[in-house]
Amino acid sequence: MLNHLQNNKSTIYFIGMFFILFYCKTAYPNQSIKVVGTPEKPFRYSAANGEIIGIDAEILKIVFNKLAIASEFRLINVGSRIIKFAQEGKVDVVMSFSRKESRESYLVYPQIAYKEFTWNFFIRKEDENKIIYNSLQDLSGLTVGATQDWAYTPEFWQAELKLDIVSNNDLHIPKLFKKRIDIVPLNTFPTLLILQEQGLMNRISFLPKPLKAKPYYNAFSRASKNPNLKKVIDNYDPIVKKLIDSGEVKKLYKKHLGIDQL
């Protein structure tokens, strides 16, 4: 009888442990980290097979692979939609965001940035000697393109310029050609790559003084409920630092740009 009771206790113990392990496995699965960003070569774009590639995407994929965490990447043209998804916790990571105090309420920023963007004003080639930019006051009387919710500078938004605001950044160059705007601040190097690819370098120019130069980060949604995101946040900076120190980031720049670094 005693042996029978002991055997029953052992059976109950192992059954209990099975259900505990099963519950833990199902309650905390390896949920995919959802990553979004606006399409922008060479940092985030779709390959011919539909895979999201580019410097930002591939650095994040290295991070996730090292942590053995699955991921899903998606490109969205409208930046304001990305912000809304991050605020609501519908995505976990947003690619290439500048640091703004107003964003700290819904984004967790890492300490390390592996790129700095310079923004210059782009104009039609024919207006090279007509439009000069030394201060924002020089743009008075011009129709200036701008993208909704983009962090140019506080002074830019407060300068009371005649703004033509769109939600999709890709509309600015066509609007320049159609003379619906006169000037627009754009991320300089990626814009030059696009113009070169499209054979438009002889039609569009940019003014030498930049509007701003600023580091950009991959940031994390505070509202995310993904159980794996904390692990990503805790390990992101050490992994990216190693990628920078080892030269892996330079290799990615060279792969996509043909140069060592931006």
Coordinates of N, CA and C in Angstrom, one line a residue, residues 2-226:
L2 N 1.9 1.2 0.8 CA 2.8 2.4 0.9 C 3.5 2.7 -0.4
N3 N 4.0 1.6 -1.0 CA 4.6 1.7 -2.4 C 3.6 2.3 -3.4
H4 N 2.4 1.8 -3.3 CA 1.3 2.3 -4.2 C 1.1 3.8 -4.1
L5 N 1.1 4.2 -2.8 CA 0.9 5.7 -2.5 C 2.0 6.5 -3.0
Q6 N 3.3 6.0 -2.8 CA 4.4 6.7 -3.3 C 4.5 6.8 -4.8
N7 N 4.1 5.6 -5.5 CA 4.0 5.7 -6.9 C 3.0 6.7 -7.4
N8 N 1.8 6.8 -6.7 CA 0.8 7.7 -7.1 C 1.3 9.2 -6.9
K9 N 2.0 9.4 -5.8 CA 2.6 10.7 -5.6 C 3.6 11.1 -6.7
S10 N 4.4 10.2 -7.1 CA 5.4 10.4 -8.1 C 4.7 10.7 -9.4
T11 N 3.6 10.0 -9.7 CA 2.9 10.2 -11.0 C 2.3 11.6 -11.0
I12 N 1.6 11.9 -9.8 CA 1.0 13.2 -9.7 C 2.0 14.3 -9.8
Y13 N 3.2 14.1 -9.2 CA 4.3 15.1 -9.3 C 4.7 15.4 -10.7
F14 N 4.9 14.3 -11.5 CA 5.4 14.4 -12.9 C 4.3 15.0 -13.8
I15 N 3.1 14.7 -13.5 CA 2.0 15.3 -14.3 C 1.9 16.8 -14.0
G16 N 2.0 17.1 -12.7 CA 2.0 18.5 -12.3 C 3.1 19.3 -13.0
M17 N 4.3 18.7 -13.0 CA 5.5 19.4 -13.6 C 5.3 19.6 -15.1
F18 N 4.7 18.5 -15.7 CA 4.4 18.6 -17.1 C 3.5 19.8 -17.5
F19 N 2.4 19.9 -16.7 CA 1.5 21.0 -16.9 C 2.1 22.4 -16.7
I20 N 2.9 22.5 -15.6 CA 3.6 23.7 -15.3 C 4.5 24.1 -16.5
L21 N 5.3 23.2 -17.0 CA 6.2 23.5 -18.1 C 5.4 23.8 -19.4
F22 N 4.3 23.0 -19.6 CA 3.5 23.3 -20.7 C 2.9 24.7 -20.7
Y23 N 2.4 25.1 -19.5 CA 1.8 26.4 -19.3 C 2.8 27.5 -19.6
C24 N 4.0 27.3 -19.0 CA 5.1 28.3 -19.2 C 5.4 28.5 -20.7
K25 N 5.5 27.3 -21.4 CA 5.8 27.4 -22.8 C 4.7 28.1 -23.6
T26 N 3.5 27.8 -23.3 CA 2.4 28.4 -24.1 C 2.1 29.8 -23.6
A27 N 2.3 30.2 -22.3 CA 2.0 31.5 -21.8 C 3.1 32.5 -22.3
Y28 N 4.3 32.0 -22.5 CA 5.4 32.9 -22.9 C 6.1 32.3 -24.1
P29 N 5.4 32.3 -25.2 CA 6.0 31.8 -26.4 C 7.1 32.7 -27.0
N30 N 7.8 32.3 -28.0 CA 8.8 33.1 -28.6 C 8.1 34.1 -29.6
Q31 N 7.4 35.0 -29.0 CA 6.6 36.0 -29.9 C 7.6 36.8 -30.8
S32 N 7.2 36.9 -32.0 CA 8.0 37.7 -32.9 C 8.0 39.2 -32.5
I33 N 9.2 39.8 -32.6 CA 9.3 41.2 -32.4 C 8.8 41.9 -33.7
K34 N 7.8 42.8 -33.6 CA 7.3 43.5 -34.8 C 8.1 44.8 -35.0
V35 N 8.7 44.9 -36.1 CA 9.5 46.1 -36.5 C 9.0 46.8 -37.7
V36 N 8.9 48.1 -37.6 CA 8.4 48.9 -38.7 C 9.3 50.1 -38.9
G37 N 9.2 50.7 -40.2 CA 9.9 51.9 -40.5 C 9.4 52.4 -41.9
T38 N 9.8 53.6 -42.2 CA 9.5 54.1 -43.5 C 10.5 53.6 -44.5
P39 N 10.1 53.3 -45.8 CA 11.1 52.8 -46.7 C 12.1 53.9 -47.1
E40 N 13.4 53.6 -47.0 CA 14.4 54.6 -47.3 C 15.7 53.9 -47.6
K41 N 16.1 53.8 -48.9 CA 17.3 53.2 -49.3 C 18.5 54.1 -48.8
P42 N 19.5 53.6 -48.3 CA 19.9 52.1 -48.3 C 19.7 51.5 -46.9
F43 N 18.8 52.2 -46.1 CA 18.6 51.7 -44.7 C 17.5 50.7 -44.5
R44 N 16.4 50.9 -45.2 CA 15.2 50.0 -45.1 C 14.5 50.0 -46.4
Y45 N 14.5 48.8 -47.1 CA 13.8 48.7 -48.3 C 13.5 47.3 -48.7
S46 N 12.7 47.0 -49.6 CA 12.3 45.7 -50.0 C 13.2 45.1 -51.1
A47 N 13.7 43.9 -50.9 CA 14.4 43.2 -52.0 C 13.4 42.7 -53.0
A48 N 14.0 42.1 -54.1 CA 13.1 41.6 -55.1 C 12.2 40.5 -54.6
N49 N 12.7 39.7 -53.6 CA 11.9 38.6 -53.1 C 10.9 39.0 -52.0
G50 N 10.9 40.4 -51.7 CA 10.0 40.9 -50.7 C 10.6 41.0 -49.3
E51 N 11.8 40.5 -49.1 CA 12.4 40.6 -47.8 C 12.8 42.0 -47.5
I52 N 12.6 42.5 -46.3 CA 13.1 43.8 -45.9 C 14.6 43.8 -45.6
I53 N 15.3 44.5 -46.3 CA 16.8 44.6 -46.1 C 17.2 46.0 -45.9
G54 N 18.5 46.2 -45.9 CA 19.1 47.5 -45.6 C 19.9 47.6 -44.3
I55 N 20.6 48.6 -44.1 CA 21.5 48.7 -43.0 C 20.8 48.6 -41.7
D56 N 19.7 49.4 -41.5 CA 18.9 49.3 -40.2 C 18.3 47.9 -40.0
A57 N 17.7 47.4 -41.0 CA 17.0 46.1 -40.9 C 18.0 45.0 -40.6
E58 N 19.2 45.0 -41.2 CA 20.1 43.9 -41.1 C 20.8 44.0 -39.7
I59 N 21.1 45.2 -39.2 CA 21.6 45.3 -37.9 C 20.6 44.8 -36.8
L60 N 19.4 45.1 -37.0 CA 18.4 44.6 -36.0 C 18.2 43.1 -36.2
K61 N 18.3 42.5 -37.4 CA 18.3 41.1 -37.5 C 19.4 40.4 -36.8
I62 N 20.6 41.0 -36.9 CA 21.8 40.4 -36.2 C 21.5 40.4 -34.7
V63 N 20.9 41.5 -34.1 CA 20.6 41.6 -32.7 C 19.6 40.4 -32.4
F64 N 18.5 40.3 -33.1 CA 17.5 39.3 -32.8 C 18.1 37.9 -33.0
N65 N 18.9 37.6 -34.0 CA 19.5 36.3 -34.1 C 20.4 36.0 -32.9
K66 N 21.2 36.9 -32.4 CA 22.0 36.7 -31.3 C 21.2 36.3 -30.1
L67 N 20.0 36.9 -30.0 CA 19.2 36.7 -28.8 C 18.2 35.5 -29.0
A68 N 18.2 34.9 -30.2 CA 17.3 33.8 -30.6 C 15.9 34.2 -30.5
I69 N 15.6 35.4 -31.0 CA 14.2 35.9 -30.9 C 13.7 36.1 -32.4
A70 N 12.5 35.6 -32.7 CA 11.9 35.8 -34.0 C 11.5 37.2 -34.2
S71 N 11.4 37.6 -35.5 CA 11.1 39.0 -35.8 C 10.3 39.1 -37.1
E72 N 9.5 40.2 -37.2 CA 8.7 40.5 -38.4 C 9.0 41.9 -38.8
F73 N 9.3 42.2 -40.1 CA 9.6 43.5 -40.5 C 8.5 44.0 -41.5
R74 N 8.2 45.2 -41.4 CA 7.2 45.8 -42.3 C 7.6 47.3 -42.6
L75 N 7.4 47.7 -43.8 CA 7.6 49.1 -44.2 C 6.3 49.8 -44.4
I76 N 6.2 51.0 -43.8 CA 4.9 51.8 -43.9 C 5.3 53.2 -44.4
N77 N 4.7 53.7 -45.4 CA 5.0 55.0 -46.0 C 4.7 56.2 -45.1
V78 N 3.7 56.1 -44.3 CA 3.3 57.2 -43.5 C 3.9 57.2 -42.1
G79 N 4.7 58.2 -41.8 CA 5.3 58.2 -40.5 C 4.4 58.3 -39.3
S80 N 3.3 59.1 -39.5 CA 2.3 59.3 -38.4 C 1.6 58.0 -38.0
R81 N 1.5 57.1 -39.0 CA 0.9 55.8 -38.7 C 1.8 55.0 -37.8
I82 N 3.1 55.0 -38.1 CA 4.1 54.3 -37.3 C 4.1 54.8 -35.9
I83 N 4.0 56.2 -35.7 CA 3.9 56.8 -34.4 C 2.7 56.3 -33.6
K84 N 1.6 56.2 -34.3 CA 0.3 55.8 -33.7 C 0.4 54.3 -33.3
F85 N 1.0 53.5 -34.1 CA 1.2 52.1 -33.8 C 2.1 51.9 -32.6
A86 N 3.2 52.7 -32.5 CA 4.1 52.6 -31.4 C 3.4 53.1 -30.1
Q87 N 2.6 54.2 -30.2 CA 1.9 54.7 -29.0 C 0.9 53.6 -28.5
E88 N 0.3 52.9 -29.4 CA -0.7 51.9 -29.0 C -0.2 50.5 -28.7
G89 N 1.1 50.3 -28.9 CA 1.8 49.1 -28.6 C 1.5 48.0 -29.7
K90 N 1.1 48.4 -30.9 CA 0.8 47.5 -32.0 C 2.1 47.1 -32.7
V91 N 3.2 47.8 -32.5 CA 4.5 47.4 -32.9 C 5.5 47.5 -31.8
D92 N 6.6 46.8 -31.9 CA 7.6 46.8 -30.8 C 8.8 47.6 -31.0
V93 N 9.2 47.7 -32.2 CA 10.5 48.5 -32.6 C 10.2 49.4 -33.8
V94 N 10.6 50.6 -33.7 CA 10.5 51.5 -34.8 C 12.0 51.9 -35.3
M95 N 12.2 51.8 -36.6 CA 13.5 52.1 -37.1 C 13.8 53.5 -37.4
S96 N 14.9 54.0 -37.0 CA 15.5 55.3 -37.4 C 14.6 56.5 -37.0
F97 N 14.5 56.7 -35.7 CA 13.8 57.8 -35.1 C 14.8 58.8 -34.5
S98 N 14.6 60.1 -34.7 CA 15.4 61.0 -33.9 C 14.9 61.1 -32.5
R99 N 15.8 61.6 -31.6 CA 15.4 61.7 -30.2 C 14.7 63.0 -30.0
K100 N 13.5 62.9 -29.5 CA 12.7 64.1 -29.1 C 12.1 63.9 -27.8
E101 N 12.0 65.0 -27.0 CA 11.5 64.9 -25.6 C 10.0 64.4 -25.7
S102 N 9.3 64.9 -26.7 CA 7.9 64.5 -26.8 C 7.7 63.1 -27.1
R103 N 8.7 62.4 -27.7 CA 8.6 61.0 -28.0 C 9.0 60.1 -26.8
E104 N 9.6 60.6 -25.8 CA 10.1 59.8 -24.7 C 8.9 59.2 -24.0
S105 N 7.7 59.8 -24.1 CA 6.5 59.2 -23.4 C 6.1 57.9 -23.9
Y106 N 6.4 57.6 -25.2 CA 6.0 56.4 -25.8 C 7.1 55.6 -26.4
L107 N 8.3 56.1 -26.4 CA 9.4 55.3 -26.9 C 10.6 55.2 -25.9
V108 N 11.2 54.1 -25.9 CA 12.4 53.9 -25.1 C 13.6 53.9 -26.1
Y109 N 14.5 54.8 -25.9 CA 15.7 55.0 -26.8 C 16.9 54.3 -26.2
P110 N 17.7 53.6 -27.1 CA 18.9 53.1 -26.7 C 19.9 54.2 -26.5
Q111 N 21.1 53.9 -26.0 CA 22.2 54.9 -25.8 C 23.0 55.1 -27.1
I112 N 23.1 54.0 -27.8 CA 24.0 54.0 -29.0 C 23.3 54.2 -30.3
A113 N 23.8 55.1 -31.1 CA 23.4 55.4 -32.5 C 24.5 55.1 -33.4
Y114 N 24.3 54.4 -34.5 CA 25.4 54.0 -35.4 C 25.3 54.9 -36.7
K115 N 24.5 55.9 -36.7 CA 24.4 56.8 -37.8 C 24.0 58.2 -37.4
E116 N 24.4 59.2 -38.2 CA 24.0 60.5 -38.0 C 23.5 61.1 -39.4
F117 N 22.3 61.6 -39.4 CA 21.8 62.2 -40.7 C 22.0 63.7 -40.8
T118 N 22.3 64.1 -41.9 CA 22.4 65.5 -42.3 C 21.2 65.8 -43.2
W119 N 20.5 66.9 -42.8 CA 19.3 67.3 -43.6 C 19.7 68.6 -44.3
N120 N 19.5 68.6 -45.6 CA 19.7 69.8 -46.4 C 18.4 70.2 -47.2
F121 N 18.4 71.5 -47.6 CA 17.2 71.9 -48.4 C 17.5 71.6 -49.9
F122 N 16.5 70.9 -50.5 CA 16.6 70.6 -51.9 C 15.7 71.5 -52.7
I123 N 16.3 71.9 -53.9 CA 15.6 72.9 -54.8 C 15.7 72.4 -56.2
R124 N 15.0 73.0 -57.1 CA 15.2 72.7 -58.5 C 16.5 73.3 -59.0
K125 N 17.2 72.6 -59.9 CA 18.5 73.0 -60.4 C 18.4 74.5 -61.0
E126 N 17.3 74.8 -61.6 CA 17.1 76.1 -62.2 C 17.1 77.2 -61.2
D127 N 16.9 76.9 -59.9 CA 16.8 77.9 -58.9 C 18.0 78.0 -58.0
E128 N 19.1 77.4 -58.5 CA 20.3 77.4 -57.7 C 20.8 78.8 -57.3
N129 N 20.7 79.7 -58.2 CA 21.2 81.1 -57.9 C 20.1 82.0 -57.4
K130 N 18.9 81.5 -57.3 CA 17.8 82.3 -56.9 C 17.5 82.2 -55.4
I131 N 17.7 81.0 -54.9 CA 17.3 80.7 -53.5 C 18.6 80.5 -52.7
I132 N 18.7 81.2 -51.6 CA 19.8 81.1 -50.7 C 19.3 80.9 -49.3
Y133 N 20.0 80.0 -48.6 CA 19.6 79.7 -47.2 C 20.7 79.9 -46.3
N134 N 20.6 81.0 -45.4 CA 21.5 81.2 -44.3 C 20.7 81.1 -43.0
S135 N 19.5 81.5 -43.1 CA 18.6 81.4 -41.9 C 17.2 81.1 -42.4
L136 N 16.3 80.7 -41.5 CA 15.0 80.3 -41.9 C 14.2 81.5 -42.5
Q137 N 14.6 82.7 -42.1 CA 13.9 83.9 -42.6 C 14.2 84.1 -44.1
D138 N 15.2 83.4 -44.6 CA 15.5 83.5 -46.0 C 14.5 82.8 -46.9
L139 N 13.7 81.9 -46.2 CA 12.7 81.1 -46.9 C 11.3 81.7 -46.9
S140 N 11.2 82.9 -46.3 CA 10.0 83.7 -46.3 C 9.5 83.9 -47.8
G141 N 8.3 83.7 -48.0 CA 7.8 83.9 -49.4 C 7.8 82.7 -50.3
L142 N 8.6 81.6 -49.8 CA 8.7 80.4 -50.6 C 7.7 79.4 -50.1
T143 N 7.2 78.5 -50.9 CA 6.4 77.3 -50.4 C 7.4 76.2 -50.1
V144 N 7.3 75.8 -48.8 CA 8.3 74.9 -48.3 C 7.6 73.5 -48.0
G145 N 8.2 72.5 -48.5 CA 7.6 71.1 -48.3 C 8.0 70.7 -46.9
A146 N 7.1 69.9 -46.3 CA 7.4 69.3 -45.0 C 6.5 68.0 -44.8
T147 N 7.0 67.1 -44.0 CA 6.3 65.9 -43.8 C 5.8 65.9 -42.3
Q148 N 4.5 65.5 -42.2 CA 3.8 65.5 -41.0 C 4.5 64.7 -39.9
D149 N 4.7 65.2 -38.7 CA 5.2 64.6 -37.6 C 6.7 64.3 -37.7
W150 N 7.4 64.8 -38.7 CA 8.8 64.6 -38.8 C 9.6 65.7 -37.9
A151 N 10.7 65.2 -37.3 CA 11.4 66.1 -36.4 C 12.5 66.8 -37.1
Y152 N 12.1 67.9 -37.8 CA 13.2 68.7 -38.4 C 13.9 69.5 -37.3
T153 N 13.5 70.6 -37.0 CA 14.0 71.3 -35.8 C 12.8 72.1 -35.2
P154 N 12.7 72.4 -33.9 CA 11.6 73.2 -33.4 C 11.5 74.6 -34.1
E155 N 12.7 75.1 -34.4 CA 12.7 76.5 -35.1 C 12.0 76.4 -36.4
F156 N 12.2 75.3 -37.1 CA 11.6 75.1 -38.4 C 10.1 75.2 -38.3
W157 N 9.5 74.4 -37.4 CA 8.1 74.4 -37.2 C 7.5 75.7 -36.7
Q158 N 8.3 76.5 -36.0 CA 7.9 77.7 -35.4 C 8.2 79.0 -36.2
A159 N 8.8 78.8 -37.4 CA 9.2 79.9 -38.2 C 8.1 80.6 -39.0
E160 N 6.9 80.1 -38.9 CA 5.7 80.6 -39.6 C 6.0 80.7 -41.1
L161 N 6.6 79.6 -41.6 CA 6.8 79.5 -43.1 C 5.5 79.1 -43.8
K162 N 5.5 79.3 -45.1 CA 4.4 78.8 -45.9 C 4.7 77.3 -46.2
L163 N 4.1 76.5 -45.4 CA 4.4 75.0 -45.4 C 3.3 74.3 -46.3
D164 N 3.8 73.3 -47.1 CA 3.0 72.4 -47.8 C 3.2 71.0 -47.1
I165 N 2.3 70.6 -46.2 CA 2.6 69.4 -45.4 C 1.9 68.2 -45.9
V166 N 2.7 67.1 -46.1 CA 2.2 65.9 -46.5 C 2.5 64.8 -45.5
S167 N 1.8 63.7 -45.6 CA 2.0 62.5 -44.7 C 3.1 61.6 -45.3
N168 N 3.3 61.6 -46.6 CA 4.2 60.7 -47.3 C 5.4 61.5 -47.8
N169 N 6.6 61.2 -47.3 CA 7.8 61.9 -47.7 C 8.1 61.8 -49.2
D170 N 7.7 60.7 -49.8 CA 8.0 60.4 -51.2 C 7.4 61.4 -52.2
L171 N 6.4 62.2 -51.7 CA 5.7 63.2 -52.6 C 6.5 64.5 -52.8
H172 N 7.5 64.7 -52.1 CA 8.2 66.0 -52.2 C 8.9 66.2 -53.5
I173 N 9.7 65.3 -54.0 CA 10.4 65.4 -55.2 C 9.5 65.7 -56.4
P174 N 8.4 64.8 -56.6 CA 7.4 65.1 -57.6 C 6.8 66.5 -57.5
K175 N 6.6 67.0 -56.3 CA 6.0 68.3 -56.1 C 7.0 69.4 -56.5
L176 N 8.3 69.2 -56.3 CA 9.3 70.1 -56.7 C 9.3 70.2 -58.2
F177 N 9.2 69.1 -58.9 CA 9.2 69.1 -60.4 C 7.9 69.9 -60.9
K178 N 6.8 69.7 -60.2 CA 5.6 70.3 -60.7 C 5.4 71.8 -60.2
K179 N 6.5 72.2 -59.5 CA 6.5 73.6 -59.0 C 5.4 73.9 -58.0
R180 N 5.0 72.9 -57.3 CA 4.0 73.1 -56.3 C 4.6 73.4 -54.9
I181 N 5.9 73.1 -54.8 CA 6.7 73.6 -53.7 C 8.0 74.2 -54.3
D182 N 8.7 75.0 -53.6 CA 9.9 75.6 -54.0 C 11.2 75.0 -53.4
I183 N 11.0 74.5 -52.2 CA 12.1 74.0 -51.5 C 11.6 73.0 -50.4
V184 N 12.5 72.0 -50.1 CA 12.1 71.0 -49.1 C 13.3 70.4 -48.4
P185 N 13.3 70.3 -47.0 CA 14.4 69.7 -46.3 C 14.3 68.2 -46.4
L186 N 15.3 67.5 -46.8 CA 15.4 66.1 -47.0 C 16.6 65.5 -46.4
N187 N 16.5 64.2 -46.0 CA 17.7 63.5 -45.6 C 18.7 63.4 -46.7
T188 N 19.8 64.0 -46.6 CA 20.7 64.3 -47.7 C 21.2 63.1 -48.5
F189 N 21.9 62.2 -47.8 CA 22.5 61.1 -48.6 C 21.6 60.2 -49.2
P190 N 20.6 59.7 -48.5 CA 19.6 58.8 -49.1 C 18.9 59.5 -50.3
T191 N 18.6 60.8 -50.2 CA 17.9 61.5 -51.3 C 18.8 61.5 -52.5
L192 N 20.1 61.8 -52.3 CA 21.0 61.8 -53.4 C 21.1 60.4 -54.1
L193 N 21.1 59.4 -53.3 CA 21.1 58.0 -53.9 C 19.8 57.8 -54.8
I194 N 18.7 58.2 -54.3 CA 17.5 58.1 -55.1 C 17.5 58.9 -56.4
L195 N 18.0 60.1 -56.3 CA 18.1 61.0 -57.4 C 19.1 60.4 -58.5
Q196 N 20.2 59.8 -58.0 CA 21.1 59.2 -58.9 C 20.5 57.9 -59.5
E197 N 19.8 57.1 -58.8 CA 19.2 55.9 -59.3 C 18.2 56.3 -60.4
Q198 N 17.4 57.4 -60.2 CA 16.4 57.8 -61.1 C 16.9 58.8 -62.2
G199 N 18.2 59.0 -62.2 CA 18.8 59.9 -63.3 C 18.3 61.3 -63.2
L200 N 18.1 61.8 -62.0 CA 17.6 63.2 -61.8 C 18.6 64.1 -61.2
M201 N 19.8 63.8 -61.1 CA 20.8 64.6 -60.5 C 21.0 65.9 -61.2
N202 N 20.7 66.0 -62.5 CA 20.8 67.2 -63.3 C 19.6 68.1 -63.2
R203 N 18.6 67.7 -62.4 CA 17.4 68.5 -62.3 C 17.1 69.0 -60.9
I204 N 17.8 68.3 -59.9 CA 17.6 68.7 -58.5 C 18.9 69.0 -57.9
S205 N 19.0 70.0 -57.0 CA 20.2 70.4 -56.3 C 19.9 70.6 -54.8
F206 N 20.9 70.8 -54.0 CA 20.6 71.1 -52.6 C 21.5 72.2 -52.2
L207 N 21.1 73.0 -51.2 CA 21.8 74.1 -50.7 C 22.8 73.6 -49.7
P208 N 24.0 74.3 -49.6 CA 25.1 73.7 -48.8 C 24.9 73.7 -47.3
K209 N 24.3 74.7 -46.8 CA 24.1 74.8 -45.3 C 23.0 73.8 -44.9
P210 N 23.3 72.9 -44.0 CA 22.3 71.9 -43.6 C 21.3 72.6 -42.6
L211 N 20.1 72.0 -42.6 CA 19.1 72.4 -41.6 C 19.5 71.9 -40.3
K212 N 20.0 70.6 -40.3 CA 20.4 70.0 -39.0 C 21.3 68.7 -39.3
A213 N 22.0 68.3 -38.3 CA 22.7 67.0 -38.3 C 22.4 66.4 -37.0
K214 N 21.9 65.2 -37.0 CA 21.4 64.6 -35.8 C 21.5 63.0 -35.8
P215 N 21.8 62.4 -34.7 CA 21.8 61.0 -34.7 C 20.4 60.4 -34.7
Y216 N 20.3 59.2 -35.3 CA 19.0 58.5 -35.4 C 19.1 57.2 -34.7
Y217 N 18.0 56.7 -34.1 CA 18.1 55.5 -33.3 C 17.0 54.5 -33.8
N218 N 17.2 53.2 -33.5 CA 16.1 52.3 -33.5 C 15.5 52.3 -32.1
A219 N 14.2 52.5 -31.9 CA 13.7 52.7 -30.6 C 12.6 51.7 -30.3
F220 N 12.1 51.6 -29.0 CA 11.3 50.6 -28.6 C 10.0 51.2 -28.0
S221 N 8.9 50.5 -28.3 CA 7.5 51.0 -27.9 C 7.3 50.7 -26.4
R222 N 7.0 51.7 -25.6 CA 6.7 51.6 -24.2 C 5.4 50.8 -24.0
A223 N 4.5 50.9 -24.9 CA 3.2 50.3 -24.8 C 3.2 48.8 -25.2
S224 N 4.3 48.3 -25.7 CA 4.4 46.9 -26.2 C 4.1 45.9 -25.1
K225 N 3.4 44.9 -25.4 CA 3.2 43.8 -24.4 C 4.0 42.6 -24.7
N226 N 4.9 42.7 -25.7 CA 5.7 41.5 -26.1 C 6.7 41.2 -25.0

